[in-house]
mmCIF file with all atom_site columns, C-alpha atoms in Angstrom:
data_model
loop_
_atom_site.group_PDB
_atom_site.id
_atom_site.type_symbol
_atom_site.label_atom_id
_atom_site.label_alt_id
_atom_site.label_comp_id
_atom_site.label_asym_id
_atom_site.label_entity_id
_atom_site.label_seq_id
_atom_site.pdbx_PDB_ins_code
_atom_site.Cartn_x
_atom_site.Cartn_y
_atom_site.Cartn_z
_atom_site.occupancy
_atom_site.B_iso_or_equiv
_atom_site.pdbx_formal_charge
_atom_site.auth_seq_id
_atom_site.auth_comp_id
_atom_site.auth_asym_id
_atom_site.auth_atom_id
_atom_site.pdbx_PDB_model_num
ATOM 1   C CA . UNK B 1 1   ? -17.773 -2.742  -11.166 1.00 44.00 ? 1   UNK B CA 1
ATOM 2   C CA . UNK B 1 2   ? -19.071 -1.219  -8.124  1.00 49.00 ? 2   UNK B CA 1
ATOM 3   C CA . UNK B 1 3   ? -19.057 2.695   -7.695  1.00 61.00 ? 3   UNK B CA 1
ATOM 4   C CA . UNK B 1 4   ? -18.133 2.369   -3.922  1.00 86.00 ? 4   UNK B CA 1
ATOM 5   C CA . UNK B 1 5   ? -14.737 4.269   -3.307  1.00 92.00 ? 5   UNK B CA 1
ATOM 6   C CA . UNK B 1 6   ? -11.941 2.114   -2.006  1.00 95.00 ? 6   UNK B CA 1
ATOM 7   C CA . UNK B 1 7   ? -9.832  3.347   1.004   1.00 97.00 ? 7   UNK B CA 1
ATOM 8   C CA . UNK B 1 8   ? -6.039  3.371   0.659   1.00 98.00 ? 8   UNK B CA 1
ATOM 9   C CA . UNK B 1 9   ? -4.095  4.024   3.658   1.00 98.00 ? 9   UNK B CA 1
ATOM 10  C CA . UNK B 1 10  ? -0.837  5.817   3.156   1.00 98.00 ? 10  UNK B CA 1
ATOM 11  C CA . UNK B 1 11  ? 1.912   5.651   5.755   1.00 98.00 ? 11  UNK B CA 1
ATOM 12  C CA . UNK B 1 12  ? 5.205   7.750   5.955   1.00 98.00 ? 12  UNK B CA 1
ATOM 13  C CA . UNK B 1 13  ? 6.583   10.112  8.688   1.00 98.00 ? 13  UNK B CA 1
ATOM 14  C CA . UNK B 1 14  ? 7.160   12.629  5.849   1.00 98.00 ? 14  UNK B CA 1
ATOM 15  C CA . UNK B 1 15  ? 4.106   14.341  4.461   1.00 98.00 ? 15  UNK B CA 1
ATOM 16  C CA . UNK B 1 16  ? 5.907   15.053  1.175   1.00 98.00 ? 16  UNK B CA 1
ATOM 17  C CA . UNK B 1 17  ? 6.200   11.103  0.891   1.00 98.00 ? 17  UNK B CA 1
ATOM 18  C CA . UNK B 1 18  ? 2.696   10.624  1.391   1.00 98.00 ? 18  UNK B CA 1
ATOM 19  C CA . UNK B 1 19  ? 2.007   13.469  -1.152  1.00 98.00 ? 19  UNK B CA 1
ATOM 20  C CA . UNK B 1 20  ? 4.045   11.777  -3.720  1.00 98.00 ? 20  UNK B CA 1
ATOM 21  C CA . UNK B 1 21  ? 2.644   8.329   -3.306  1.00 98.00 ? 21  UNK B CA 1
ATOM 22  C CA . UNK B 1 22  ? -1.015  9.735   -3.685  1.00 98.00 ? 22  UNK B CA 1
ATOM 23  C CA . UNK B 1 23  ? -0.114  12.027  -6.550  1.00 98.00 ? 23  UNK B CA 1
ATOM 24  C CA . UNK B 1 24  ? 1.598   9.093   -8.252  1.00 98.00 ? 24  UNK B CA 1
ATOM 25  C CA . UNK B 1 25  ? -1.224  6.723   -7.901  1.00 98.00 ? 25  UNK B CA 1
ATOM 26  C CA . UNK B 1 26  ? -3.955  9.277   -8.406  1.00 97.00 ? 26  UNK B CA 1
ATOM 27  C CA . UNK B 1 27  ? -7.625  9.137   -7.731  1.00 97.00 ? 27  UNK B CA 1
ATOM 28  C CA . UNK B 1 28  ? -8.479  6.164   -9.890  1.00 96.00 ? 28  UNK B CA 1
ATOM 29  C CA . UNK B 1 29  ? -5.721  3.857   -10.618 1.00 97.00 ? 29  UNK B CA 1
ATOM 30  C CA . UNK B 1 30  ? -7.575  2.088   -13.600 1.00 97.00 ? 30  UNK B CA 1
ATOM 31  C CA . UNK B 1 31  ? -10.675 2.877   -15.441 1.00 96.00 ? 31  UNK B CA 1
ATOM 32  C CA . UNK B 1 32  ? -12.112 -0.429  -14.419 1.00 96.00 ? 32  UNK B CA 1
ATOM 33  C CA . UNK B 1 33  ? -11.762 0.071   -10.811 1.00 96.00 ? 33  UNK B CA 1
ATOM 34  C CA . UNK B 1 34  ? -13.559 2.447   -8.712  1.00 95.00 ? 34  UNK B CA 1
ATOM 35  C CA . UNK B 1 35  ? -12.237 5.831   -7.292  1.00 97.00 ? 35  UNK B CA 1
ATOM 36  C CA . UNK B 1 36  ? -9.871  5.948   -4.133  1.00 97.00 ? 36  UNK B CA 1
ATOM 37  C CA . UNK B 1 37  ? -10.091 8.002   -1.006  1.00 97.00 ? 37  UNK B CA 1
ATOM 38  C CA . UNK B 1 38  ? -6.821  8.148   0.791   1.00 98.00 ? 38  UNK B CA 1
ATOM 39  C CA . UNK B 1 39  ? -6.390  8.150   4.570   1.00 98.00 ? 39  UNK B CA 1
ATOM 40  C CA . UNK B 1 40  ? -2.936  9.277   5.912   1.00 98.00 ? 40  UNK B CA 1
ATOM 41  C CA . UNK B 1 41  ? -0.827  8.086   8.789   1.00 98.00 ? 41  UNK B CA 1
ATOM 42  C CA . UNK B 1 42  ? 2.255   9.596   10.180  1.00 97.00 ? 42  UNK B CA 1
ATOM 43  C CA . UNK B 1 43  ? 2.867   6.935   12.659  1.00 97.00 ? 43  UNK B CA 1
ATOM 44  C CA . UNK B 1 44  ? 2.615   3.408   13.362  1.00 97.00 ? 44  UNK B CA 1
ATOM 45  C CA . UNK B 1 45  ? -0.179  3.731   16.069  1.00 97.00 ? 45  UNK B CA 1
ATOM 46  C CA . UNK B 1 46  ? -2.204  5.416   13.256  1.00 97.00 ? 46  UNK B CA 1
ATOM 47  C CA . UNK B 1 47  ? -1.590  2.528   11.011  1.00 98.00 ? 47  UNK B CA 1
ATOM 48  C CA . UNK B 1 48  ? -2.472  -0.264  13.485  1.00 96.00 ? 48  UNK B CA 1
ATOM 49  C CA . UNK B 1 49  ? -5.682  1.551   14.367  1.00 96.00 ? 49  UNK B CA 1
ATOM 50  C CA . UNK B 1 50  ? -6.863  1.804   10.774  1.00 96.00 ? 50  UNK B CA 1
ATOM 51  C CA . UNK B 1 51  ? -5.896  -1.710  9.955   1.00 96.00 ? 51  UNK B CA 1
ATOM 52  C CA . UNK B 1 52  ? -7.560  -3.102  12.939  1.00 93.00 ? 52  UNK B CA 1
ATOM 53  C CA . UNK B 1 53  ? -10.549 -1.127  12.299  1.00 94.00 ? 53  UNK B CA 1
ATOM 54  C CA . UNK B 1 54  ? -11.027 -3.222  9.175   1.00 93.00 ? 54  UNK B CA 1
ATOM 55  C CA . UNK B 1 55  ? -11.962 -0.241  6.844   1.00 93.00 ? 55  UNK B CA 1
ATOM 56  C CA . UNK B 1 56  ? -8.928  -0.285  4.577   1.00 96.00 ? 56  UNK B CA 1
ATOM 57  C CA . UNK B 1 57  ? -8.864  -1.833  1.341   1.00 96.00 ? 57  UNK B CA 1
ATOM 58  C CA . UNK B 1 58  ? -5.292  -1.479  0.728   1.00 98.00 ? 58  UNK B CA 1
ATOM 59  C CA . UNK B 1 59  ? -2.180  0.108   2.637   1.00 98.00 ? 59  UNK B CA 1
ATOM 60  C CA . UNK B 1 60  ? 0.957   1.715   1.022   1.00 98.00 ? 60  UNK B CA 1
ATOM 61  C CA . UNK B 1 61  ? 3.849   1.657   3.288   1.00 98.00 ? 61  UNK B CA 1
ATOM 62  C CA . UNK B 1 62  ? 6.903   3.935   3.168   1.00 98.00 ? 62  UNK B CA 1
ATOM 63  C CA . UNK B 1 63  ? 9.941   1.420   3.392   1.00 95.00 ? 63  UNK B CA 1
ATOM 64  C CA . UNK B 1 64  ? 12.021  4.515   4.573   1.00 95.00 ? 64  UNK B CA 1
ATOM 65  C CA . UNK B 1 65  ? 9.644   5.609   7.458   1.00 96.00 ? 65  UNK B CA 1
ATOM 66  C CA . UNK B 1 66  ? 11.106  6.601   10.669  1.00 95.00 ? 66  UNK B CA 1
ATOM 67  C CA . UNK B 1 67  ? 11.446  5.204   13.500  1.00 95.00 ? 67  UNK B CA 1
ATOM 68  C CA . UNK B 1 68  ? 9.355   2.089   12.015  1.00 94.00 ? 68  UNK B CA 1
ATOM 69  C CA . UNK B 1 69  ? 9.924   1.489   8.455   1.00 95.00 ? 69  UNK B CA 1
ATOM 70  C CA . UNK B 1 70  ? 7.233   0.073   6.461   1.00 96.00 ? 70  UNK B CA 1
ATOM 71  C CA . UNK B 1 71  ? 8.934   -3.196  5.386   1.00 96.00 ? 71  UNK B CA 1
ATOM 72  C CA . UNK B 1 72  ? 9.166   -4.550  8.917   1.00 96.00 ? 72  UNK B CA 1
ATOM 73  C CA . UNK B 1 73  ? 5.673   -2.974  9.627   1.00 97.00 ? 73  UNK B CA 1
ATOM 74  C CA . UNK B 1 74  ? 4.310   -4.870  6.585   1.00 97.00 ? 74  UNK B CA 1
ATOM 75  C CA . UNK B 1 75  ? 5.777   -8.200  7.805   1.00 97.00 ? 75  UNK B CA 1
ATOM 76  C CA . UNK B 1 76  ? 4.128   -7.382  11.291  1.00 97.00 ? 76  UNK B CA 1
ATOM 77  C CA . UNK B 1 77  ? 0.615   -6.785  9.841   1.00 97.00 ? 77  UNK B CA 1
ATOM 78  C CA . UNK B 1 78  ? 0.732   -9.865  7.643   1.00 97.00 ? 78  UNK B CA 1
ATOM 79  C CA . UNK B 1 79  ? 1.539   -11.977 10.772  1.00 96.00 ? 79  UNK B CA 1
ATOM 80  C CA . UNK B 1 80  ? -0.527  -10.318 13.272  1.00 95.00 ? 80  UNK B CA 1
ATOM 81  C CA . UNK B 1 81  ? -3.926  -9.563  11.223  1.00 95.00 ? 81  UNK B CA 1
ATOM 82  C CA . UNK B 1 82  ? -6.251  -12.082 9.992   1.00 92.00 ? 82  UNK B CA 1
ATOM 83  C CA . UNK B 1 83  ? -7.400  -11.468 6.523   1.00 91.00 ? 83  UNK B CA 1
ATOM 84  C CA . UNK B 1 84  ? -5.067  -8.672  6.433   1.00 96.00 ? 84  UNK B CA 1
ATOM 85  C CA . UNK B 1 85  ? -5.625  -6.398  3.439   1.00 96.00 ? 85  UNK B CA 1
ATOM 86  C CA . UNK B 1 86  ? -3.151  -6.103  0.802   1.00 97.00 ? 86  UNK B CA 1
ATOM 87  C CA . UNK B 1 87  ? -0.371  -3.997  1.271   1.00 98.00 ? 87  UNK B CA 1
ATOM 88  C CA . UNK B 1 88  ? 2.251   -2.219  -0.959  1.00 98.00 ? 88  UNK B CA 1
ATOM 89  C CA . UNK B 1 89  ? 5.755   -1.062  0.239   1.00 97.00 ? 89  UNK B CA 1
ATOM 90  C CA . UNK B 1 90  ? 7.308   1.928   -1.410  1.00 97.00 ? 90  UNK B CA 1
ATOM 91  C CA . UNK B 1 91  ? 11.195  1.459   -1.512  1.00 96.00 ? 91  UNK B CA 1
ATOM 92  C CA . UNK B 1 92  ? 14.085  3.855   -2.556  1.00 93.00 ? 92  UNK B CA 1
ATOM 93  C CA . UNK B 1 93  ? 16.010  1.545   -4.441  1.00 91.00 ? 93  UNK B CA 1
ATOM 94  C CA . UNK B 1 94  ? 15.143  -1.253  -6.974  1.00 89.00 ? 94  UNK B CA 1
ATOM 95  C CA . UNK B 1 95  ? 17.783  -3.383  -5.254  1.00 88.00 ? 95  UNK B CA 1
ATOM 96  C CA . UNK B 1 96  ? 15.295  -3.220  -2.132  1.00 88.00 ? 96  UNK B CA 1
ATOM 97  C CA . UNK B 1 97  ? 12.651  -5.233  -4.000  1.00 88.00 ? 97  UNK B CA 1
ATOM 98  C CA . UNK B 1 98  ? 13.786  -8.309  -2.178  1.00 90.00 ? 98  UNK B CA 1
ATOM 99  C CA . UNK B 1 99  ? 13.256  -6.646  1.207   1.00 91.00 ? 99  UNK B CA 1
ATOM 100 C CA . UNK B 1 100 ? 9.608   -6.144  0.253   1.00 88.00 ? 100 UNK B CA 1
ATOM 101 C CA . UNK B 1 101 ? 9.156   -9.730  -0.861  1.00 89.00 ? 101 UNK B CA 1
ATOM 102 C CA . UNK B 1 102 ? 10.445  -10.794 2.472   1.00 94.00 ? 102 UNK B CA 1
ATOM 103 C CA . UNK B 1 103 ? 7.811   -8.562  4.167   1.00 96.00 ? 103 UNK B CA 1
ATOM 104 C CA . UNK B 1 104 ? 5.178   -10.363 2.041   1.00 96.00 ? 104 UNK B CA 1
ATOM 105 C CA . UNK B 1 105 ? 4.076   -7.264  0.321   1.00 97.00 ? 105 UNK B CA 1
ATOM 106 C CA . UNK B 1 106 ? 1.463   -7.792  -2.172  1.00 97.00 ? 106 UNK B CA 1
ATOM 107 C CA . UNK B 1 107 ? 3.121   -4.967  -4.522  1.00 97.00 ? 107 UNK B CA 1
ATOM 108 C CA . UNK B 1 108 ? 6.269   -2.774  -4.715  1.00 97.00 ? 108 UNK B CA 1
ATOM 109 C CA . UNK B 1 109 ? 6.513   0.933   -5.664  1.00 97.00 ? 109 UNK B CA 1
ATOM 110 C CA . UNK B 1 110 ? 10.161  2.117   -6.344  1.00 96.00 ? 110 UNK B CA 1
ATOM 111 C CA . UNK B 1 111 ? 11.254  6.035   -5.896  1.00 95.00 ? 111 UNK B CA 1
ATOM 112 C CA . UNK B 1 112 ? 11.079  7.894   -7.938  1.00 95.00 ? 112 UNK B CA 1
ATOM 113 C CA . UNK B 1 113 ? 7.626   6.959   -8.643  1.00 96.00 ? 113 UNK B CA 1
ATOM 114 C CA . UNK B 1 114 ? 6.691   6.805   -12.246 1.00 96.00 ? 114 UNK B CA 1
ATOM 115 C CA . UNK B 1 115 ? 2.885   7.731   -12.081 1.00 97.00 ? 115 UNK B CA 1
ATOM 116 C CA . UNK B 1 116 ? 2.054   5.157   -15.052 1.00 97.00 ? 116 UNK B CA 1
ATOM 117 C CA . UNK B 1 117 ? 4.040   2.255   -13.004 1.00 97.00 ? 117 UNK B CA 1
ATOM 118 C CA . UNK B 1 118 ? 2.714   3.141   -9.489  1.00 98.00 ? 118 UNK B CA 1
ATOM 119 C CA . UNK B 1 119 ? -1.167  3.418   -10.687 1.00 98.00 ? 119 UNK B CA 1
ATOM 120 C CA . UNK B 1 120 ? -0.805  -0.045  -12.562 1.00 98.00 ? 120 UNK B CA 1
ATOM 121 C CA . UNK B 1 121 ? 0.964   -1.788  -9.801  1.00 97.00 ? 121 UNK B CA 1
ATOM 122 C CA . UNK B 1 122 ? -1.846  -0.580  -7.218  1.00 98.00 ? 122 UNK B CA 1
ATOM 123 C CA . UNK B 1 123 ? -4.524  -1.266  -9.813  1.00 98.00 ? 123 UNK B CA 1
ATOM 124 C CA . UNK B 1 124 ? -3.083  -4.761  -10.024 1.00 97.00 ? 124 UNK B CA 1
ATOM 125 C CA . UNK B 1 125 ? -3.278  -5.364  -6.316  1.00 97.00 ? 125 UNK B CA 1
ATOM 126 C CA . UNK B 1 126 ? -6.658  -4.180  -6.164  1.00 96.00 ? 126 UNK B CA 1
ATOM 127 C CA . UNK B 1 127 ? -7.816  -6.408  -8.709  1.00 95.00 ? 127 UNK B CA 1
ATOM 128 C CA . UNK B 1 128 ? -6.238  -9.473  -7.136  1.00 92.00 ? 128 UNK B CA 1
ATOM 129 C CA . UNK B 1 129 ? -8.078  -8.461  -4.143  1.00 83.00 ? 129 UNK B CA 1
ATOM 130 C CA . UNK B 1 130 ? -11.391 -8.407  -5.921  1.00 73.00 ? 130 UNK B CA 1
ATOM 131 C CA . UNK B 1 131 ? -11.086 -11.783 -7.317  1.00 66.00 ? 131 UNK B CA 1
ATOM 132 C CA . UNK B 1 132 ? -12.993 -14.950 -5.511  1.00 56.00 ? 132 UNK B CA 1
ATOM 133 C CA . UNK B 1 133 ? -10.795 -17.184 -3.903  1.00 50.00 ? 133 UNK B CA 1
ATOM 134 C CA . UNK B 1 134 ? -10.018 -20.319 -5.744  1.00 47.00 ? 134 UNK B CA 1
ATOM 135 C CA . UNK B 1 135 ? -11.192 -23.244 -3.970  1.00 44.00 ? 135 UNK B CA 1
ATOM 136 C CA . UNK B 1 136 ? -9.095  -26.452 -4.692  1.00 43.00 ? 136 UNK B CA 1
#
C-alpha cells in the first residue's frame, strides 16, 4: 500500500451536496487504501479542467447537478478522455441506477447517503483502479 493520498473530484452545483458526499465517503474509505484529498468543482468547466489535467484518481459527480447533470457528464467524459479515471455518480433515487449504468459510471451512490455504503462503494472503485490490467 502506498501512503500517497488519492485525489477525488466532487462535482455538484450545490455546496451542501458536495459536503454530504465528502462526509459520507470520509478521508479514508477503507483501511487498505491511502487517505484521500478532495477537490471540489461547482461547474462543468472546473470538472473538465481537472479531468484534462490528469491529476484526479476518481470523480464523484452529482447526477442532479444543474444545468448539466453528472449522468450526462459522466458519459461525455468516458467517451472523450483516453484512460478516463473512474467515475461514480450520485443519484437521488435507487430506481435511477440504470441511468448511471447507461452513463458508464464505475460506481453508484444513492441519496440519502449511507456512510458505510458510500465508503465501501468508493473503496471498491479505487481498488479496481489499482489492479493491473489483465492481458488475454
